[in-house]
Structures are given as structure tokens and as C-alpha cells.
Coordinates of C-alpha atoms in Angstrom, one line a residue:
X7 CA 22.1 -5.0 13.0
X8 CA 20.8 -2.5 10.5
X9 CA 22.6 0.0 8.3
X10 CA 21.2 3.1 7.8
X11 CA 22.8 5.2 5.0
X12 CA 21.3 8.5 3.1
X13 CA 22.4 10.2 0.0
X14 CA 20.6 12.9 -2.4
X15 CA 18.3 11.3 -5.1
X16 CA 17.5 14.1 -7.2
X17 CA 15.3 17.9 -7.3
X18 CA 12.0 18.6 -7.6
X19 CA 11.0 21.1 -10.5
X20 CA 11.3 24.5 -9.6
X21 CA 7.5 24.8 -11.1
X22 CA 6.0 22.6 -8.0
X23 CA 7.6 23.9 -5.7
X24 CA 11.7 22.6 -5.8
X25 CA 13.5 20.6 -3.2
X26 CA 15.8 18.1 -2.4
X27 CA 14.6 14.2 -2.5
X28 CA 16.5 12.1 -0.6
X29 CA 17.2 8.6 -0.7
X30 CA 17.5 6.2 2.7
X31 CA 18.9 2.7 2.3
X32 CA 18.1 0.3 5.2
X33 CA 20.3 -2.8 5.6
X34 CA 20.5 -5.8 7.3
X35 CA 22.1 -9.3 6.8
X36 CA 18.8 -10.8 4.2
X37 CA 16.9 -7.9 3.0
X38 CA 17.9 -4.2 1.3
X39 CA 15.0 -1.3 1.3
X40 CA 15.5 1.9 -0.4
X41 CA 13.1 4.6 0.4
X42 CA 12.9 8.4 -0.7
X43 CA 11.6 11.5 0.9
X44 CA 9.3 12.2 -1.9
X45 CA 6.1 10.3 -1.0
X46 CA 8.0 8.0 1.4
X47 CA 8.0 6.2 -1.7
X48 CA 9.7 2.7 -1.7
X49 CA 11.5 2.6 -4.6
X50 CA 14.0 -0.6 -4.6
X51 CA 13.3 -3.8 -1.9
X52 CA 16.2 -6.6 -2.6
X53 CA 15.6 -10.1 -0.8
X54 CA 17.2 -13.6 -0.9
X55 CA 15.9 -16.1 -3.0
X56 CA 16.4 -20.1 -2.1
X57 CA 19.7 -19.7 -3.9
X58 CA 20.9 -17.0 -1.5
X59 CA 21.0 -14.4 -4.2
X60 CA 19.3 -10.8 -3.6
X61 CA 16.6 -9.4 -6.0
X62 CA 14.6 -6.5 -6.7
X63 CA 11.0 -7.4 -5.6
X64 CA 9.1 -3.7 -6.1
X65 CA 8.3 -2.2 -9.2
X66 CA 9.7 1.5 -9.7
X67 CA 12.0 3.6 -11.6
X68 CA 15.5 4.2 -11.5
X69 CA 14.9 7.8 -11.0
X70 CA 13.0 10.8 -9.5
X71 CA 11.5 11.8 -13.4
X72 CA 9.1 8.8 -13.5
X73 CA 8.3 9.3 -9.6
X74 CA 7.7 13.1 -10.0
X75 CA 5.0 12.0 -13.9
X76 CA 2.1 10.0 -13.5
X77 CA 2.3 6.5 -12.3
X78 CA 0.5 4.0 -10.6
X79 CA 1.3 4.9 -7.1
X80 CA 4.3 2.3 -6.9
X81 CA 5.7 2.3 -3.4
X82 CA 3.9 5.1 -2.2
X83 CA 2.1 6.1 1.2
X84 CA -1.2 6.9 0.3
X85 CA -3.2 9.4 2.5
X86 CA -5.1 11.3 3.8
X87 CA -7.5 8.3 2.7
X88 CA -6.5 5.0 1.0
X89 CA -8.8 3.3 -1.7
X90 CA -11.6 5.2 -3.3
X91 CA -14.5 7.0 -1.5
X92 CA -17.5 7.2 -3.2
X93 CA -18.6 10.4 -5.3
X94 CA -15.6 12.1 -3.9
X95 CA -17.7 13.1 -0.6
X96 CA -18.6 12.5 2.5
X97 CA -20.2 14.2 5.6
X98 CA -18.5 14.7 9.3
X99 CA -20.5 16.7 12.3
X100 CA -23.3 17.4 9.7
X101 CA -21.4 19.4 7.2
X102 CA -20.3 17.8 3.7
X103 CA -17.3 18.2 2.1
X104 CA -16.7 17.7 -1.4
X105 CA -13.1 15.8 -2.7
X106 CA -11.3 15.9 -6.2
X107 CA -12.8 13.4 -8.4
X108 CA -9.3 12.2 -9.7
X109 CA -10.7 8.5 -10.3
X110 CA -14.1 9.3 -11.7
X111 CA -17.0 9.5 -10.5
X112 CA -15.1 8.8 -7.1
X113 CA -12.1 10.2 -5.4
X114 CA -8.7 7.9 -5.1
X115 CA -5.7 7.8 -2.7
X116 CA -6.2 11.2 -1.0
X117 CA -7.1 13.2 -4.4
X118 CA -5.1 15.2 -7.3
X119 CA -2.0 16.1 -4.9
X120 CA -2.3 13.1 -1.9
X121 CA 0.9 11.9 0.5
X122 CA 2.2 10.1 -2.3
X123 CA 3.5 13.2 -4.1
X124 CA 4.6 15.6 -1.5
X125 CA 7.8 15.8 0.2
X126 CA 8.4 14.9 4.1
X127 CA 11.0 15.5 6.4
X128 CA 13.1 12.8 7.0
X129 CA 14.4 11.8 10.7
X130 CA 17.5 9.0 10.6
X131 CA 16.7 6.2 13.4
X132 CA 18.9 3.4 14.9
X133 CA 17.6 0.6 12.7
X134 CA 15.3 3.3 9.9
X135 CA 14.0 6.2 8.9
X136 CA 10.6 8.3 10.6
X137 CA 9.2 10.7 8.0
X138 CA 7.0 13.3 9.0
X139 CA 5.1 16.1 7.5
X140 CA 1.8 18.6 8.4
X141 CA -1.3 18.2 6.4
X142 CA -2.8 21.8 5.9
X143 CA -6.6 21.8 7.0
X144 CA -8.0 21.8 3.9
X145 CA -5.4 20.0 1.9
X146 CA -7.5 18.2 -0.9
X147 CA -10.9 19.2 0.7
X148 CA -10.3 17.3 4.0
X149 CA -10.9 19.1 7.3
X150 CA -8.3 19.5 10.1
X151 CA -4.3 19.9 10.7
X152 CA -2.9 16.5 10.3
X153 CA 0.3 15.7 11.7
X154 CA 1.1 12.1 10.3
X155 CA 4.6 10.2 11.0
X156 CA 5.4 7.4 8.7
X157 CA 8.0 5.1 10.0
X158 CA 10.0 2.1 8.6
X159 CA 12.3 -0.2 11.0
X160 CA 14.4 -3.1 9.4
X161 CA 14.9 -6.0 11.6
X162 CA 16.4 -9.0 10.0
X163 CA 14.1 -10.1 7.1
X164 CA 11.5 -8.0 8.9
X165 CA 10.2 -4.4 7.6
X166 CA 7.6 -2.6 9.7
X167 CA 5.5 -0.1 8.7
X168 CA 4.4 2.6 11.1
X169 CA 1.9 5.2 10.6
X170 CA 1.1 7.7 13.3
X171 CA -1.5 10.7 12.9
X172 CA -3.3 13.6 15.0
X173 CA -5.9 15.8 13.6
X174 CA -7.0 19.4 15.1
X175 CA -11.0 18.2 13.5
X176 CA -12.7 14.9 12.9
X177 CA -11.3 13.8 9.4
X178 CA -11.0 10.6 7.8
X179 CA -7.7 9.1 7.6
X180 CA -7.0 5.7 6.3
X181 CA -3.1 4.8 5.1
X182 CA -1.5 2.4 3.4
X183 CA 1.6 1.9 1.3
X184 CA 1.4 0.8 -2.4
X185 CA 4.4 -1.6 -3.0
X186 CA 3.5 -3.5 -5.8
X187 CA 5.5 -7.0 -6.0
X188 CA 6.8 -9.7 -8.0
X189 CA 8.6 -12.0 -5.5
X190 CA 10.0 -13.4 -8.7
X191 CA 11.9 -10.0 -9.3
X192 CA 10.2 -6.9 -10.5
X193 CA 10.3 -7.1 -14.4
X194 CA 9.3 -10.2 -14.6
X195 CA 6.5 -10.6 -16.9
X196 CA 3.6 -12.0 -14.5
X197 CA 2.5 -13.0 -11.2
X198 CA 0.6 -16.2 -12.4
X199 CA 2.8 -18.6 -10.9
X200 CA 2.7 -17.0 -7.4
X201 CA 1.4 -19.3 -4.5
X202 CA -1.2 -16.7 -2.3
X203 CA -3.5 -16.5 0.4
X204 CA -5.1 -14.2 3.0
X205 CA -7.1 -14.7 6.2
X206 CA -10.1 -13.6 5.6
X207 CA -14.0 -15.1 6.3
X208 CA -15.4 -12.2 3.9
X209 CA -14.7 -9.7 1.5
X210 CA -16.5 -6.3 0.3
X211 CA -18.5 -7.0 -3.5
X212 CA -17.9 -3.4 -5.2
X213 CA -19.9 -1.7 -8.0
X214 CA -18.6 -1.0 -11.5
X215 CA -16.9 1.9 -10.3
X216 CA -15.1 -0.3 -7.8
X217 CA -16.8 1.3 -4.8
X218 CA -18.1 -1.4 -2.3
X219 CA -21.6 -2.4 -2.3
X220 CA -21.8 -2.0 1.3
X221 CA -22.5 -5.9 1.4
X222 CA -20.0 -8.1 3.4
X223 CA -20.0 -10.9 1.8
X224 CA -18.8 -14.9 3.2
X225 CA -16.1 -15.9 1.0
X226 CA -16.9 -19.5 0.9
X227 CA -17.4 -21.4 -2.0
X228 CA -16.5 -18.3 -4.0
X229 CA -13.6 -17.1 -5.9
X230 CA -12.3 -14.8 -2.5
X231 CA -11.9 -17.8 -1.0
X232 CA -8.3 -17.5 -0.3
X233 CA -7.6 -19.1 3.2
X234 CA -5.9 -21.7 1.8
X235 CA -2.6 -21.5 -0.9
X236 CA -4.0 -21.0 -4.5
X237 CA -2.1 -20.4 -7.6
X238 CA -3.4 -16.9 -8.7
X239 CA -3.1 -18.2 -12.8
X240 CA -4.9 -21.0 -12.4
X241 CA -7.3 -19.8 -10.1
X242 CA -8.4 -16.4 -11.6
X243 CA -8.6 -18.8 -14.9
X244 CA -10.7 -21.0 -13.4
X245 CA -12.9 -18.4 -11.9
X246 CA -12.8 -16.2 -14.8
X247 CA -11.6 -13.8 -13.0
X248 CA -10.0 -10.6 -14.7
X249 CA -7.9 -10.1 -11.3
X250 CA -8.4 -9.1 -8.3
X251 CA -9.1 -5.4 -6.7
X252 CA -11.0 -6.0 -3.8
X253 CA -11.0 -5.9 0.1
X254 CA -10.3 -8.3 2.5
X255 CA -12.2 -8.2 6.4
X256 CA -9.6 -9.2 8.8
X257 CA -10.6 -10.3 12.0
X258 CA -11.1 -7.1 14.0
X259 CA -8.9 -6.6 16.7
X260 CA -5.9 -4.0 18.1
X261 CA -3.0 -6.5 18.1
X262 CA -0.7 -7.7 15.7
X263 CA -2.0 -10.7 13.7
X264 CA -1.0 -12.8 10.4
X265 CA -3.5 -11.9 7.7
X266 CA -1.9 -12.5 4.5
X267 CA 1.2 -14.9 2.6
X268 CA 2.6 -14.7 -0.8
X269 CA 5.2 -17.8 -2.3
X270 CA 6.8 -18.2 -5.2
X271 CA 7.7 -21.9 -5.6
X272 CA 10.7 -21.2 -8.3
X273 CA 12.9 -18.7 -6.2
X274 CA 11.2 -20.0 -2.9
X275 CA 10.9 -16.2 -1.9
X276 CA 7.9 -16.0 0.6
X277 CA 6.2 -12.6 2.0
X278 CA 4.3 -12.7 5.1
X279 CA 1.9 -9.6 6.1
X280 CA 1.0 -9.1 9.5
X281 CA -1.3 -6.0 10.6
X282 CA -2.9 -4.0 13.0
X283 CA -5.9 -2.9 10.3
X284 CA -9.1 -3.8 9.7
X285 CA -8.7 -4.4 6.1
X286 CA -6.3 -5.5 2.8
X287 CA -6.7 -4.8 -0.8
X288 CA -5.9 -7.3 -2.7
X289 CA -4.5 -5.5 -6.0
X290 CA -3.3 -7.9 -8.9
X291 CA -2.1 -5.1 -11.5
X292 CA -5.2 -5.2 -13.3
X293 CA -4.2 -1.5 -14.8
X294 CA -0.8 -1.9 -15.2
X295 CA -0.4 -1.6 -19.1
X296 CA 3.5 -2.1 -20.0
X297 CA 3.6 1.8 -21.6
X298 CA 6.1 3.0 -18.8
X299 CA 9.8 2.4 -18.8
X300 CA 10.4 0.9 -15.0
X301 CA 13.9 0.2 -13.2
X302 CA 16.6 -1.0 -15.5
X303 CA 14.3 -1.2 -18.6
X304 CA 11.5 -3.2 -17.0
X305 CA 8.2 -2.9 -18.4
X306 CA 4.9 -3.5 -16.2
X307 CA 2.4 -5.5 -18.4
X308 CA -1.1 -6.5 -16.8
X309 CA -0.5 -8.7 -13.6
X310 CA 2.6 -8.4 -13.7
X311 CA 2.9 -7.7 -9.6
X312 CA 0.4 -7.7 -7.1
X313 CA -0.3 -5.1 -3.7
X314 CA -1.2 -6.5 -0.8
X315 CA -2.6 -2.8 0.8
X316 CA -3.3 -3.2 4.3
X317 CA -5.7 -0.3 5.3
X318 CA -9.1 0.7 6.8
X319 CA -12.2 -1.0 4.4
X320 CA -13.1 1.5 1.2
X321 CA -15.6 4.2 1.6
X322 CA -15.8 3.6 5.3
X323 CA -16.4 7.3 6.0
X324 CA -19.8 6.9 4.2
X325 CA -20.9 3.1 5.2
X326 CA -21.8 3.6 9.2
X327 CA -21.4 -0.4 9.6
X328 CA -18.0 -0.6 8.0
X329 CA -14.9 0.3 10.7
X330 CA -14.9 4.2 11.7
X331 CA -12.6 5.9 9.3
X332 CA -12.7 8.9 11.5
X333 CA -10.2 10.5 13.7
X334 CA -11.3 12.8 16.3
X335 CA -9.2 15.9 17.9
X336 CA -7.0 14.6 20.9
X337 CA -7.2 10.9 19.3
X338 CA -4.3 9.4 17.5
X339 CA -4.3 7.4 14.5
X340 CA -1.9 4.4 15.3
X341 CA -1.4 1.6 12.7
X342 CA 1.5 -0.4 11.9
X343 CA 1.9 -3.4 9.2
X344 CA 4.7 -5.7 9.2
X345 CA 6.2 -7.6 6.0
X346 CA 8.4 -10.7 6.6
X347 CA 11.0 -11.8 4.2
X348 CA 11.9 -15.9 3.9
X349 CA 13.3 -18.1 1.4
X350 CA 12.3 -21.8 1.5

């Protein structure tokens, strides 16, 4: 059984606009999610360690102020397109459109006001919470009415992520949510002793401006070799690796498949991705920089968590041979990613 419960987080500034954010706390007998209107942000995510004890395992802030500043997207959904696309522009049905270059020169996680930082309208379900909302055409320079539900179900140690979407034009849409974790609990001050792989044959090389080459590259006998269990201190040391922000090509197909595991040995937490997308960013907190105050004090140095962002490949709208990032009128946009809880 889940518990569902719901109580009033805080108030937007009157400046942007004012309203409610509420908070949703799902419940079952191994894991605790709290989740907030604004953003359908994720702000708290408790599971058992070996021990039986619950921790924190997301990095946030105890409050709506440090959602409502500038920060890294923690928990967020990200939309109307996750990851960067390239110049901020792309072209649909031979006419261009031009995005907000908020990560420049290219545009990031939907532009200057995306998903993560507006409020939906929450809907109380047997065992979760469906948020929905109506992107405006036009909203950050995209074209078409979007109507996107984003829906989280707890079963056991299981949370599933559902995003849903119809468009009144052909736009782009790629979404994701951008937990960032430390199974070790979130203030702890690295990742380095975190077991990890994913399963994936290639990845995408990017540019200096983290856009993707438009290569797919074999991961063999590089450092993206990640099919089998590394330790992500030794191995970025061995590989000189300053961390990890790249994606990940899953094996193409509709249905629900394994893709990515994360272990650490000490609390013998383990987190198990499963997916319906094409794609996973590996993120290792390369910009986190310990300069804001997180839950209970916490700071958020350099690799201190990780994202595991399941999602469509970056700049897909303007790389023909990477997976359509388009949805077309009468389509709908169907995606859902499942995170699995276990102590061993």
C-alpha cells in the first residue's frame, strides 16, 4: 500500500506571478518521496540502507526560497526539451525558430522559464500524484499548445515516472527529471565510492560547448565503457576524467528495459533505472560548486551526487540520424522511467 498525503509548502512571490506550492508525500513500507507542485520538483527521496535505516538520497533545499533562486535544476522535470540544443535553434516544417540562449551559445532544459519553474496542477491518485499543466504555443520560442501530464506512482521500493504530452503543431519535446543522488545520503561529500554502470554499446562525443558531435561512438575500450560495475573514483582517476556529462544510447525499443544501476557498497543502497527512452545522461555534478546552502545545512561540492537523466539523445531536433525529437499534432508523447530501490 501507498500513502498519499498533501500539505502547503509555501507562496510564490507576488512579482512572478503568486500561488500556492504544494507539497505531496508518497509512502510505502521502504521508500518516502516528497514532491512539490512547483516544477514537479522532487525535493526529499528517503530509502533503507542495509541497516534498515531511511535516508535522504536527493539533493535539495528545505524550502521553497532556494527552489524559487537559481539552482541546478535539483529534482526538476525538465521540458519542453531536456539537455542542450545546439545554438538555441532548430527548424520544423521549414520554418526556424530561435530559443533563449540561457547556457551559451546553446539553449538548456527548455530555456530562461522551462517546466522546472512553473507551477502545475496537482491531481491526488490511489498510490501518487498526476501533475498537469498547458504549455502556451510559443512558450520559450517553441511552437504548439502542449498539454504534458507528469505522473509519479509508488509501488513498494518502486517509483515510476510518467510523462504524457499532446501538441496542437510539430514541436520537440524531450523530458526528463533531474534528481541528483548520493545513495550515501545527500550531503555527503562525494560520489567516489559509488559502484555504477549502464547498458549501453555507445555513447554521443560532444563539443566544448557540450553539444554532441553527431558521432556515435562504440564505447569499447574507452572510458564510457560502463557495462560492467566500476568505481566512478577510481575510474574517472584512471581515465583522467573530470566527470562525466554525456549520453548514453540504449538499445532502441518501446518496452520497458534495464539500462542503468547505481551501488553503494557501505550503506548497500542500490538504484535500478529502467526506461522506455532512447537515451540517459550520465551527469556526475561536474558544476556543482558547494556555494549554496542545501537541506539541513548540506553543501554540494563538485561530484558530490550524480543524475542518471533518462531522455531523448541531445540536439536530436537538429541531427536527422539521432531519434526524432518531434511530436506531431494528433500523436502523443508517452515515456515513462522507473527507479527501483534495494538494500543488499
Amino acid at each position: 500500500m501507498t500513502e498519499v498525503t498533501r500539505e502547503v509548502f509555501g507562496h510564490l512571490p507576488q512579482k512572478g506571478g503568486g500561488g500556492a506550492v504544494e507539497k505531496f508525500l508518497l509512502k510505502s513500507d521502504s521508500v518516502k518521496v516528497e514532491i512539490i507542485s512547483l516544477g514537479c520538483i522532487i525535493t526529499a527521496l528517503e530509502t533503507k540502507g542495509r541497516d534498515g535505516k531511511l535516508s535522504d538520497i536527493v539533493l535539495g533545499f528545505d524550502r521553497l526560497e532556494g527552489y524559487v533562486n537559481k539552482h541546478p535544476y535539483f529534482g526538476a522535470t525538465i521540458g519542453r526539451v531536456a539537455n542542450r540544443i545546439g545554438n538555441g535553434k532548430f527548424t520544423v516544417e521549414g520554418k526556424e525558430y530561435q530559443l533563449a540562449l540561457n547556457n551559451p551559445p546553446n539553449c538548456l532544459h527548455g530555456g530562461n522559464k522551462g517546466f522546472d519553474k512553473v507551477l502545475w496542477t496537482p491531481e491526488v491518485l490511489l498510490n501518487g500524484i498526476r501533475f498537469s499543466r498547458t504549455s502556451p504555443d510559443g512558450e520559450e520560442g517553441y511552437p504548439g499548445e502542449l498539454k504534458v501530464w507528469v505522473t509519479y506512482t509508488l509501488d513498494g521500493g518502486e517509483l515510476a515516472i510518467n510523462y504524457r504530452a499532446q501538441s496542437s503543431s510539430t514541436t520537440p519535446v524531450s523530458l526528463t527529471n533531474h534528481a541528483y543522488f548520493n545513495l550515501a545520503g545527500q550531503g555527503s561529500h562525494d560520489i567516489y565510492n559509488h559502484m555504477v554502470s549502464i547498458e549501453a554499446d555507445s555513447y554521443l562525443p560532444v563539443d566544448d560547448t557540450l553539444i554532441p558531435t553527431g558521432e556515435v561512438a562504440a564505447v569499447q575500450d574507452t572510458a564510457f565503457d560502463l557495462r560492467k560495475p566500476v568505481e566512478l573514483g577510481r575510474h574517472m582517476q584512471k581515465f583522467q576524467l573530470p566527470g562525466f556529462d554525456h549520453n548514453f544510447c540504449l538499445e532502441q525499443s518501446e518496452a520497458r528495459r534495464y539500462c542503468a544501476r547505481a551501488h553503494h557498497p557501505p550503506s548497500g543502497r542500490t538504484m535500478e533505472v529502467y526506461t522506455t527512452q532512447p537515451g540517459i545522461q550520465f551527469y556526475t555534478g561536474n558544476f556543482l560548486d558547494g556555494s549554496l546552502e542545501g537541506k539541513g545545512g548540506s553543501v554540494y561540492p563538485k561530484h558530490s551526487a550524480f543524475c542518471l537523466e533518462t531522455q531523448n539523445w541531445p540536439d536530436a531536433v537538429n541531427k536527422p540520424h539521432f531519434p526524432s525529437a518531434l511530436l506531431w499534432p494528433g500523436e502523443e508523447y508517452n515515456h515513462t522511467t522507473w527507479l527501483k530501490f534495494t538494500a543488499a
